[in-house]
XYZ file of C-alpha atoms in Angstrom:
595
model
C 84.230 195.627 81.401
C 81.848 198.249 82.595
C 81.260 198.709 86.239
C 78.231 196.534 87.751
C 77.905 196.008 91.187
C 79.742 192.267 90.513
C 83.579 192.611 90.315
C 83.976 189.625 88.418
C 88.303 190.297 88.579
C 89.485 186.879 89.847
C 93.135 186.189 90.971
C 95.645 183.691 90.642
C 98.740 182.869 92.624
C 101.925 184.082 91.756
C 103.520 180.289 92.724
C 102.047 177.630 91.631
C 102.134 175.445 94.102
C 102.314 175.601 97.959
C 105.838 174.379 98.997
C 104.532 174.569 102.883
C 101.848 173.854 105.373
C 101.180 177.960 105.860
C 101.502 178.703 101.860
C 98.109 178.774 101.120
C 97.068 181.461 103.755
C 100.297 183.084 103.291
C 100.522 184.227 99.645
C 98.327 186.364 98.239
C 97.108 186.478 94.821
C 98.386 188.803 92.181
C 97.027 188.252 88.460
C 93.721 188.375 86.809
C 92.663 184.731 85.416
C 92.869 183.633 81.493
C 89.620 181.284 80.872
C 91.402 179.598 78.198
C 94.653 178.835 79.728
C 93.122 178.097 83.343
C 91.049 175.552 85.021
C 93.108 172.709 83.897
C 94.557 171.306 87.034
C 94.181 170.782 91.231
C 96.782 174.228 91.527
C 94.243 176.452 89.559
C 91.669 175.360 92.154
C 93.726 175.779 94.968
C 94.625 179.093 93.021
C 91.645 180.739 92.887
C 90.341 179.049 96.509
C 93.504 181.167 97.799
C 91.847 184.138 96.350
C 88.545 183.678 98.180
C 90.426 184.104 101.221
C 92.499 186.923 100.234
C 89.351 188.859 99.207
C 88.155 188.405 102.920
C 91.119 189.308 103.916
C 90.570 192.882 102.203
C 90.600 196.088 104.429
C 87.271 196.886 103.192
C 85.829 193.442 103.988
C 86.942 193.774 107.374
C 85.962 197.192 107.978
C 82.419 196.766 106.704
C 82.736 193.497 109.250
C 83.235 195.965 112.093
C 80.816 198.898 110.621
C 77.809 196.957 109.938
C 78.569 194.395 112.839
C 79.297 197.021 115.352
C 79.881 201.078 114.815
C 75.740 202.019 114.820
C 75.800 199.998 118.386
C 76.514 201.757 122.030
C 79.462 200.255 121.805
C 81.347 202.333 119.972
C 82.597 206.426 119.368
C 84.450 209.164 117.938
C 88.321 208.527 118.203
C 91.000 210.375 117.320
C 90.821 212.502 114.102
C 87.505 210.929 113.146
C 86.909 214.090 111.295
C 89.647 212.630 108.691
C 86.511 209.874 107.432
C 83.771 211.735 106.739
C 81.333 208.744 106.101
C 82.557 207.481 109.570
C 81.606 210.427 111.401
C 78.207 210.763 110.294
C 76.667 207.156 110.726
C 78.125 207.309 114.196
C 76.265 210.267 114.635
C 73.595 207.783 112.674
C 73.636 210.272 110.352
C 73.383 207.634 107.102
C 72.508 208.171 103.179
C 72.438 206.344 100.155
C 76.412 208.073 99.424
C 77.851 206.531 102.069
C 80.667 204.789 101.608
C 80.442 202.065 104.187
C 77.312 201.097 102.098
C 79.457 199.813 99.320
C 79.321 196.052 99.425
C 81.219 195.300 96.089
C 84.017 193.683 97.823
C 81.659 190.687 99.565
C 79.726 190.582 96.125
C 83.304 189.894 94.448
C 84.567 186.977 96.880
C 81.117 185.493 96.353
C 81.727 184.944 92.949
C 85.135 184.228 93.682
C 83.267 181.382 95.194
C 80.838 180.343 92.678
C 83.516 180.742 90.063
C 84.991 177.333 92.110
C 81.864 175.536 92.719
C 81.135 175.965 88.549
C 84.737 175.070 87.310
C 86.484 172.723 89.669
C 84.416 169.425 89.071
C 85.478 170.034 85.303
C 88.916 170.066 86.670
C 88.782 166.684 89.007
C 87.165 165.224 85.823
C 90.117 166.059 84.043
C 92.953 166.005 86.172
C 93.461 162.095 88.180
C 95.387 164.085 90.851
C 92.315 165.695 91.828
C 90.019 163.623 94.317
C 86.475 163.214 94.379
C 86.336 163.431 98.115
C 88.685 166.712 97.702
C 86.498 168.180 95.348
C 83.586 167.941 97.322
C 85.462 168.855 100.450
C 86.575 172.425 98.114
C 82.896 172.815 96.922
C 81.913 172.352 100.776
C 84.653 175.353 101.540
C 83.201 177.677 98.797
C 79.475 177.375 99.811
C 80.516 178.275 103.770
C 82.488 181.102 102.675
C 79.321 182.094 99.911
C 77.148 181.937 102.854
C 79.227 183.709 105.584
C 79.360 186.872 102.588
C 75.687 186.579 102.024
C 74.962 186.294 105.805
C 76.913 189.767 106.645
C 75.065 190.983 103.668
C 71.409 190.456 104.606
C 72.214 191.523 108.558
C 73.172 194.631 106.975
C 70.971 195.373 104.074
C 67.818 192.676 104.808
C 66.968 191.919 101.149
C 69.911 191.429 99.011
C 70.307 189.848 95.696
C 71.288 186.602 95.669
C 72.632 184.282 93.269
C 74.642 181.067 92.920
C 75.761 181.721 89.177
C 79.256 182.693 88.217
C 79.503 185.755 86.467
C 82.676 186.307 83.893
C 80.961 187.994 81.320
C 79.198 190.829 80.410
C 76.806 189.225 78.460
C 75.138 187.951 81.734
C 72.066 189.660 83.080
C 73.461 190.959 86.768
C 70.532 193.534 87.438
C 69.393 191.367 90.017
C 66.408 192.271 92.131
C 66.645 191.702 96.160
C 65.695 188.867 97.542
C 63.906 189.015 100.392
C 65.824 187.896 103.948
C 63.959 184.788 104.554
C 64.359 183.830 101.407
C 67.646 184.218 101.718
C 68.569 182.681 104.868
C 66.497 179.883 104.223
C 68.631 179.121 100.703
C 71.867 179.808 102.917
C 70.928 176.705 105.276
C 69.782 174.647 102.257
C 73.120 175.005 101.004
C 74.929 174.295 104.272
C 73.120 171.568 105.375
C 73.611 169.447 101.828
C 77.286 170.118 101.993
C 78.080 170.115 106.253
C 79.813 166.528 105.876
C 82.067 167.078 103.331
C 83.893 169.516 104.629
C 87.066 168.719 106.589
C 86.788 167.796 109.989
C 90.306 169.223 111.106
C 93.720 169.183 109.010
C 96.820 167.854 109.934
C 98.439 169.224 112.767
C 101.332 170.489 110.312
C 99.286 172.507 108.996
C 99.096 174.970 112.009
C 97.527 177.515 110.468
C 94.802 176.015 108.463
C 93.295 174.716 112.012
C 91.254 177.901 112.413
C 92.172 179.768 109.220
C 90.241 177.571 106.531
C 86.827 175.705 106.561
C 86.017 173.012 109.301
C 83.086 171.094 109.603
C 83.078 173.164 113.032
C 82.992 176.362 110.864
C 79.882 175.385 109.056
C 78.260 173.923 112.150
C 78.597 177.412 113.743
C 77.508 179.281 110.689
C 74.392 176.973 110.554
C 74.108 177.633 114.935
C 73.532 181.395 113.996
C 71.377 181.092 110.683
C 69.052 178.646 112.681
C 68.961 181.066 115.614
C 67.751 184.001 113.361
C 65.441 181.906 111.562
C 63.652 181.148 115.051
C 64.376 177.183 114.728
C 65.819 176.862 118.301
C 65.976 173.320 118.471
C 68.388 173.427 115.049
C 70.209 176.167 116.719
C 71.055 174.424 119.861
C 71.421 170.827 118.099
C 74.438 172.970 115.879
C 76.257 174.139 119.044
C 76.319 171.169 120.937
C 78.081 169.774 117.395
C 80.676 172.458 118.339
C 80.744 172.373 121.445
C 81.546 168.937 121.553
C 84.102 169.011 119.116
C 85.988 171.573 121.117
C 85.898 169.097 124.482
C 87.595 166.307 122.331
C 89.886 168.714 120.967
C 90.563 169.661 124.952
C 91.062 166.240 126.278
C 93.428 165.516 123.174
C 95.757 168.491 124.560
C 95.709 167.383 128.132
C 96.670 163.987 126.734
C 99.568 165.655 124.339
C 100.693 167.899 126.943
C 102.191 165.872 130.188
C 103.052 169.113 132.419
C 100.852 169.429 135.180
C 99.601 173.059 135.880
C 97.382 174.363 138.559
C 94.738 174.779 136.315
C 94.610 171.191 134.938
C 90.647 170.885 136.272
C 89.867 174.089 133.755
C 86.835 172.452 132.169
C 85.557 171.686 135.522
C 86.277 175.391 136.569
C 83.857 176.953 133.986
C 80.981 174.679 134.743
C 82.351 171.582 131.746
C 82.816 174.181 128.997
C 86.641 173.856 127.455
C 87.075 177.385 127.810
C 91.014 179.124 127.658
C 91.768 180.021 131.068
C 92.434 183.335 131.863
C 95.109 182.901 134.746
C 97.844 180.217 134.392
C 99.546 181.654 137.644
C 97.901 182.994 141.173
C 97.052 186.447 141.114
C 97.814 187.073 137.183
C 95.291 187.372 134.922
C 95.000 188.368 131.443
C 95.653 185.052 129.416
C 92.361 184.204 128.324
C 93.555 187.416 126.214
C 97.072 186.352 125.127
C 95.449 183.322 123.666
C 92.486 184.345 121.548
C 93.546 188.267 120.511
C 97.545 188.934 121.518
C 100.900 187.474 120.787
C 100.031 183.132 121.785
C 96.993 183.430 119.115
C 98.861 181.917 116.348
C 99.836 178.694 116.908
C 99.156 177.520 120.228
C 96.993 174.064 120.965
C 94.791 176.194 123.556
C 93.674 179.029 121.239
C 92.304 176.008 118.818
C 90.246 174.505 121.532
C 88.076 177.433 121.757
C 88.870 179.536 117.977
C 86.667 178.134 115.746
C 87.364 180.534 112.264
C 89.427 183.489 112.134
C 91.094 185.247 109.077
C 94.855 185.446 109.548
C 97.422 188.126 109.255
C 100.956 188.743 110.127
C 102.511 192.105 111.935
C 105.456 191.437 109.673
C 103.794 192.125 106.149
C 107.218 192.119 104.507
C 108.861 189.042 105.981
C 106.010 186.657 105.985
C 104.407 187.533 102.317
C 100.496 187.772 104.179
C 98.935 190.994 104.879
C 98.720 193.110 108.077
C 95.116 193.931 109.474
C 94.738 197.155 107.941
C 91.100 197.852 109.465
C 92.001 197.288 112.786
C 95.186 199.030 112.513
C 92.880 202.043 111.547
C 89.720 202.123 113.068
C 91.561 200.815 116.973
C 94.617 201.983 117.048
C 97.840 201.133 116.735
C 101.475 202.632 118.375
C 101.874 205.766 117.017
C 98.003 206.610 117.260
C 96.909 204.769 120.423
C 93.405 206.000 119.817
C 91.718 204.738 116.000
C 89.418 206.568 113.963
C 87.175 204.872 116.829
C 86.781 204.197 120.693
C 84.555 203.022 123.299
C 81.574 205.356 123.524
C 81.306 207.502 126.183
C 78.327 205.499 128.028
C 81.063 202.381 127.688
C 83.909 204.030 128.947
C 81.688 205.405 132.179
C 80.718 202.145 133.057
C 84.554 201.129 134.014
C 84.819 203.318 137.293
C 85.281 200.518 140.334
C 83.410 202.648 142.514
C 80.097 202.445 140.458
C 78.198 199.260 142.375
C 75.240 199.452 139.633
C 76.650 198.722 136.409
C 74.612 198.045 133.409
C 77.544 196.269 131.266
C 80.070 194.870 133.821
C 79.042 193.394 136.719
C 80.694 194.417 140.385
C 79.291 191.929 143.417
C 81.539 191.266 146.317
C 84.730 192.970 144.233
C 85.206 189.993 141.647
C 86.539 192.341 138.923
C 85.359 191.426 135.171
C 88.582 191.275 133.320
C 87.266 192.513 130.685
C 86.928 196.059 131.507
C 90.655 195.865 131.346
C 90.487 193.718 127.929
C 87.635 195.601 125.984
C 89.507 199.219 126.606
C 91.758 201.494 128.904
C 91.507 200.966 132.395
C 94.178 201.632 135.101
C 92.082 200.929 138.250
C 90.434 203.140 140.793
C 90.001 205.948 137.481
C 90.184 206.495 134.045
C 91.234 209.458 131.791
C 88.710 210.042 128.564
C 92.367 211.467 127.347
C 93.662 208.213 127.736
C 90.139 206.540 126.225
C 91.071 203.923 123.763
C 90.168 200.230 122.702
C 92.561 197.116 123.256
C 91.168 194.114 122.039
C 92.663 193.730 118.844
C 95.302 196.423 119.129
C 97.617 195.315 121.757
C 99.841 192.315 121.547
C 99.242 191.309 125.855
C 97.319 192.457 128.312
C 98.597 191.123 131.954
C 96.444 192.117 135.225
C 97.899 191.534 138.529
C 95.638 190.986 142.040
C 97.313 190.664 144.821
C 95.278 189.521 147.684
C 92.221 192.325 148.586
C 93.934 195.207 146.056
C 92.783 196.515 143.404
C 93.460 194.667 140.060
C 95.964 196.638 137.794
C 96.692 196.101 134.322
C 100.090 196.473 132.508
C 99.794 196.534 128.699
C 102.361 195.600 126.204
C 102.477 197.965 123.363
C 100.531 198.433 120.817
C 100.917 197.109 117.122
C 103.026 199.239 115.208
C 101.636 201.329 112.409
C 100.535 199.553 109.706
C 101.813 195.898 110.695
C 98.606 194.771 112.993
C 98.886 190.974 113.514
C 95.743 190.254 115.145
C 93.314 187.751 113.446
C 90.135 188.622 112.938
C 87.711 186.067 115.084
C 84.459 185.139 113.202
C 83.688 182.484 115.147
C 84.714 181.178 118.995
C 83.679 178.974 121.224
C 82.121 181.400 123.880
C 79.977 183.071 120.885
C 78.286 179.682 120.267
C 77.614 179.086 123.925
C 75.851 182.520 124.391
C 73.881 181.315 121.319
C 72.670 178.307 122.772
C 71.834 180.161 126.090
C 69.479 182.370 123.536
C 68.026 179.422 121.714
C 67.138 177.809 124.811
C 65.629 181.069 126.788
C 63.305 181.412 123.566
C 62.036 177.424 123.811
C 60.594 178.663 127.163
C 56.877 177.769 126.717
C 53.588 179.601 128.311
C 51.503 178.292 130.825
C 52.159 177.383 134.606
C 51.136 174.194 134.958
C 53.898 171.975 136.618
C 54.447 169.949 132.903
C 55.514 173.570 131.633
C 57.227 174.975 134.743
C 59.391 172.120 135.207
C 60.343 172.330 131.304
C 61.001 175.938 131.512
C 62.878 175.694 134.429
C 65.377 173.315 133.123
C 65.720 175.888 130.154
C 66.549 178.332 132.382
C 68.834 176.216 133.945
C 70.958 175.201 131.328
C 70.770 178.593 129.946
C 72.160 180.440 133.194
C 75.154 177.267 133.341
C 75.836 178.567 129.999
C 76.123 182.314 130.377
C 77.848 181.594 134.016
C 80.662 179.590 132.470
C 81.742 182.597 130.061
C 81.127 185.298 133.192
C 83.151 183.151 135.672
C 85.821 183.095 133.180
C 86.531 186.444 133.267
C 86.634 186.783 136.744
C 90.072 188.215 138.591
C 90.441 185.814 141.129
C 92.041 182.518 141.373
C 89.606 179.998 143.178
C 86.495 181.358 141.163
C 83.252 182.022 142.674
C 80.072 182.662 140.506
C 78.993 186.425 139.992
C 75.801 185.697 138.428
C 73.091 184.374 141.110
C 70.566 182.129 139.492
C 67.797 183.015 141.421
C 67.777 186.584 139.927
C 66.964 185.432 136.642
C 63.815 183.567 137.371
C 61.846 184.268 134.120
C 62.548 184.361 130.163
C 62.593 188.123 129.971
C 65.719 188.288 132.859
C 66.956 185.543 131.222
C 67.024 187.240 127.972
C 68.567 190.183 129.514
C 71.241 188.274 130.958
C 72.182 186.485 127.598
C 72.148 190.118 125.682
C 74.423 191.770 128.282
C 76.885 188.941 128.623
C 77.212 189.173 124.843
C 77.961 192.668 125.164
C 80.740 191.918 128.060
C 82.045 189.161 125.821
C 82.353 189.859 122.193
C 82.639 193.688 122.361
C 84.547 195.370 119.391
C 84.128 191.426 117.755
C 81.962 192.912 115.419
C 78.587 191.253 117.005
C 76.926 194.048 119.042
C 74.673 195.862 116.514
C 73.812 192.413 114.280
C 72.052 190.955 118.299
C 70.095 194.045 118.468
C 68.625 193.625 115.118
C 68.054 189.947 115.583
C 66.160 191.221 118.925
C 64.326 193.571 117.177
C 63.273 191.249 114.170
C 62.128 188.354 117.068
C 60.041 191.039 118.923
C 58.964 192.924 116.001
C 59.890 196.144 117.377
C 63.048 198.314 117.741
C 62.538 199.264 121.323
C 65.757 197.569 122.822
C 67.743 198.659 120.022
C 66.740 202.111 120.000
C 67.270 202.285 123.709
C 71.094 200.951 123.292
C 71.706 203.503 120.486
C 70.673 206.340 122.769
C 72.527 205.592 125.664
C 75.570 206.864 123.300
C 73.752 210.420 122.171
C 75.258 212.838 123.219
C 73.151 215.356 120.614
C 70.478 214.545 118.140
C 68.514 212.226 120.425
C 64.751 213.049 119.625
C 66.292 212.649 116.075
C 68.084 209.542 116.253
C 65.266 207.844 118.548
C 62.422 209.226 115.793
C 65.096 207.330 113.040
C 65.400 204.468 114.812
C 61.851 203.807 115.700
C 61.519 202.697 112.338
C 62.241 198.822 111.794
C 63.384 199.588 108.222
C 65.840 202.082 109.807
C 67.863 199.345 111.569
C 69.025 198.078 108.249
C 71.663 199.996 105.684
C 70.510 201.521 102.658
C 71.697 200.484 99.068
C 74.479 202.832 97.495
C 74.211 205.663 95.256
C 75.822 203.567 92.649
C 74.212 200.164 92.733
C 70.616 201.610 92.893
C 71.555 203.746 89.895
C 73.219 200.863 88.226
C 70.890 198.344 89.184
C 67.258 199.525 88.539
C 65.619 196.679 89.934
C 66.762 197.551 93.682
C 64.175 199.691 95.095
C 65.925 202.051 98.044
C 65.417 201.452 101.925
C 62.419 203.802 102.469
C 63.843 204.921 105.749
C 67.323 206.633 104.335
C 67.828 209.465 101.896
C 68.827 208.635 98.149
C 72.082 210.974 98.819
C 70.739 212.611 95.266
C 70.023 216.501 95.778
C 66.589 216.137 94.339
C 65.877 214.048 96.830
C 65.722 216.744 99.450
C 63.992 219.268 96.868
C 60.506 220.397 98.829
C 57.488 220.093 96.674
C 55.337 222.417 95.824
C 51.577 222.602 94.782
């Protein structure tokens, strides 16, 4: 076949079957598939389903997760031997063109088809194989437009006007030139889809099935990838009518623990601690902290009844690559860290790491009122108390199996952390979606229902926005507090209008889902919302350390805030026309002119 920007390769499973509740996350799929000797049965569904998530799986599905999601964001910086990945370097330097290799977007294009591949052959299979439901077919179709969307959704973030299709492509006969489609269009088709498929997904599996919980398609999954698509299409009242779905959900799926679980803890009364929300805890003893960690990111991630109540989707690996048969996470293992190189190809920028000191009483990312330390300056990155070493600078989330942090009385909070992965056998899922995420997007949605005027009709309406809004974004602060009878941070009072409000919501996001992957994609919904790039542009600098005037010139532009297409596909594809804002990466292209 000749190289188009679809890899139409599809795999099969090496097994046939899946002997256990973990088989179909666990093997990965080896063989190309045979038209005329597949498609016949439920297996070659569940086959090439299997395959869908393996291809998200991929290292450079993940890394392009954490690139586009995160790297052109203050968040991040050089790490050790950046110099090794070229393309790295320079778009953290935002230094981007058309050659790039973190531009290459093959690898979502492939799972998508992956996906349509399903949704075109598997009702010929339940017509012609009895063992194959109706209400499972719909309930696969269901799984393969959520994970079409999610590909398509990181896409346009990224790019803004993508090509889009629903068609399968397995020949080269097929016309695959495809011009972009442009964003709205786009995210509008995405919540079509999602919205005539939502209810025949499943609900939850069984509870053998441990790892399928958070690791395949839930009607939770799709509620939260409709929460987000509403919230960037401006349709607040969808978003927030989407989160309450989840957030519900996750309550019943609390109270059903409490019920299964008859030992009585100290922190029993959790959902009442963090304002009704069923988020983990993140201190199971007094004066230890740390857990909220252990469950959601470390070593208790896997299986545990408390990391479902607030994990909504996650793709799943294993730190034992060779035992288990499922792949290590390669991306993180790279970019984060890992034992032998305790600092990735990446760490937290330098404005990041200098916001960390406990001395500094005006921070602009963690909060410090009355010494109630934010956990997660130990979580997010180094951090060994009173002072920090850039030697030592390095990120954890992800990268390091536990993270305990011990406050006794009025000391200091210190941190002991277990070691990191070891090379090349990183077990840490990779979190799409969670339950504090959603909550942060309500607490958006609702700040931007605030309507003008200041009559008492309109204040009193606003104000109850605001309210629920701040109960929102206090829940997920007071969470991370290190101390045992927690006492809010976050005054309401000083977040009396939209705009502080707003701030609030973007800087707890920050706090909360840093290295997730999120950072960059909530300054470019900002800056499409406002129709300016000033609050981007403003977080990009803080990271500069040369090149400002440059980078804030770049980044003035709203087309700049997006990725260009590749080299390749632009000359493969002749119907995409190139971002104006980036360089074709073609030496003519920086030829001067002359008259």
């Amino acid at each position: 076949m000749k190289r188009l920007y679809y890899n139409i390769v599809y795999a099969i499973c090496v097994i046939a079957g899946f002997s256990s509740c973990s088989d179909f996350l666990v093997i990965e799929p080896q063989n190309e598939i045979i038209f005329d000797k597949f498609w016949n049965e439920k297996a070659d569904v569940d086959a090439v389903i299997a395959g869908c998530y393996s291809g998200l799986q991929e290292e450079g599905v993940i890394k392009r997760m954490m690139v586009w999601g995160e790297f052109r964001s203050d968040n991040i910086g050089p790490g050790s031997n950046v110099q090794s990945d070229g393309n790295l370097e320079k778009l953290l330097k935002e230094n981007i063109d058309a050659k790039n290799s973190y531009t290459d977007w093959r690898d979502f294009y492939s799972v998508i088809n992956r996906c349509n591949t399903v949704i075109k052959y598997a009702p010929d299979v339940a017509a012609a194989d009895p063992a194959y439901t109706q209400s499972e077919l719909q309930a696969n179709i269901a799984e393969m437009v959520a994970l079409r969307s999610l590909c398509y959704f990181y896409l346009i973030r990224a790019f803004r006007d993508v090509p889009f299709s629903r068609e399968a492509y397995i020949d080269d006969d097929q016309k695959m030139d495809l011009p972009a489609t442009k964003f709205n269009a786009v995210l509008d088709s995405l919540i079509l889809d999602l919205e005539s498929v939502k209810n025949q997904a499943v609900k939850r599996y069984p509870e053998t099935k441990e790892l399928y919980q958070t690791g395949r398609v839930t009607q939770d999954f799709i509620h939260s990838l409709l929460c987000e698509l509403y919230l960037w299409k401006q349709d607040y009242q969808k978003c927030v009518q989407y989160a309450d779905l989840v957030i519900e959900s996750k309550k019943a799926i609390y109270e059903e623990n409490r019920q299964k679980h008859t030992t009585t803890t100290s922190n029993d009364n959790d959902i009442d601690r963090f304002n009704g929300f069923p988020l983990v805890s993140n201190s199971k003893q007094t004066n230890w902290y740390g857990d909220a960690y252990n469950t959601l990111f470390g070593r208790d991630n896997r299986n545990t009844d408390e990391a479902n109540q607030e994990i909504i989707f996650q793709l799943v690996f294993s730190d034992d690559p060779n035992g288990t048969g499922m792949i290590a996470n390669g991306a993180v293992n790279s970019f984060y860290g890992n034992q032998r190189s305790s600092t990735g190809l990446v760490a937290p920028s330098d404005f990041i790491y200098s916001q960390i000191e406990i001395a500094t009483k005006e921070r602009r990312v963690y909060n410090y009122k009355n010494k109630m330390l934010d956990a997660r300056i130990y979580i997010n990155q180094t951090y060994s108390g009173s002072s920090s070493s850039n030697s030592n600078k390095a990120i954890h989330k992800y990268t390091t199996r536990t993270i305990d942090i011990s406050a006794s009385g009025g000391t200091t909070p210190e941190a002991s952390y277990d070691s990191k992965y070891t090379e090349n056998q990183n077990g840490s899922n990779w979190i799409i979606y969670r339950l504090s995420d959603i909550m942060l997007m309500k607490a958006e949605a609702l700040t931007q229902m605030i309507q003008e005027g200041d009559n008492t009709e309109a204040s009193d309406y606003n104000r109850s926005l605001l309210d629920r809004a701040f109960t929102l974004v206090n829940a997920v602060n007071k969470r991370s507090i290190c101390q045992t009878l927690l006492q809010d941070t976050l005054v309401r009072s000083e977040f009396s209008n939209k705009g502080d409000m707003e701030d609030l919501i973007l800087q707890e996001r920050q706090r909360e889902l840093m290295f997730e992957g999120k950072r960059w994609f909530d300054l470019v919904r900002v800056s499409q919302r406002n129709g300016n790039t000033t609050i981007l542009k403003n977080a990009a600098l803080q990271k500069a350390t040369t090149g400002s005037g440059l980078i804030s010139n770049h980044l003035s532009k709203m087309d700049a805030i997006y990725w260009p297409y590749n080299l390749d596909e632009i000359t493969v594809n002749k119907n995409l026309v190139q971002n104006p804002a980036f360089s074709s990466g073609e030496d003519e292209s920086y030829k001067k002119t002359t008259k």
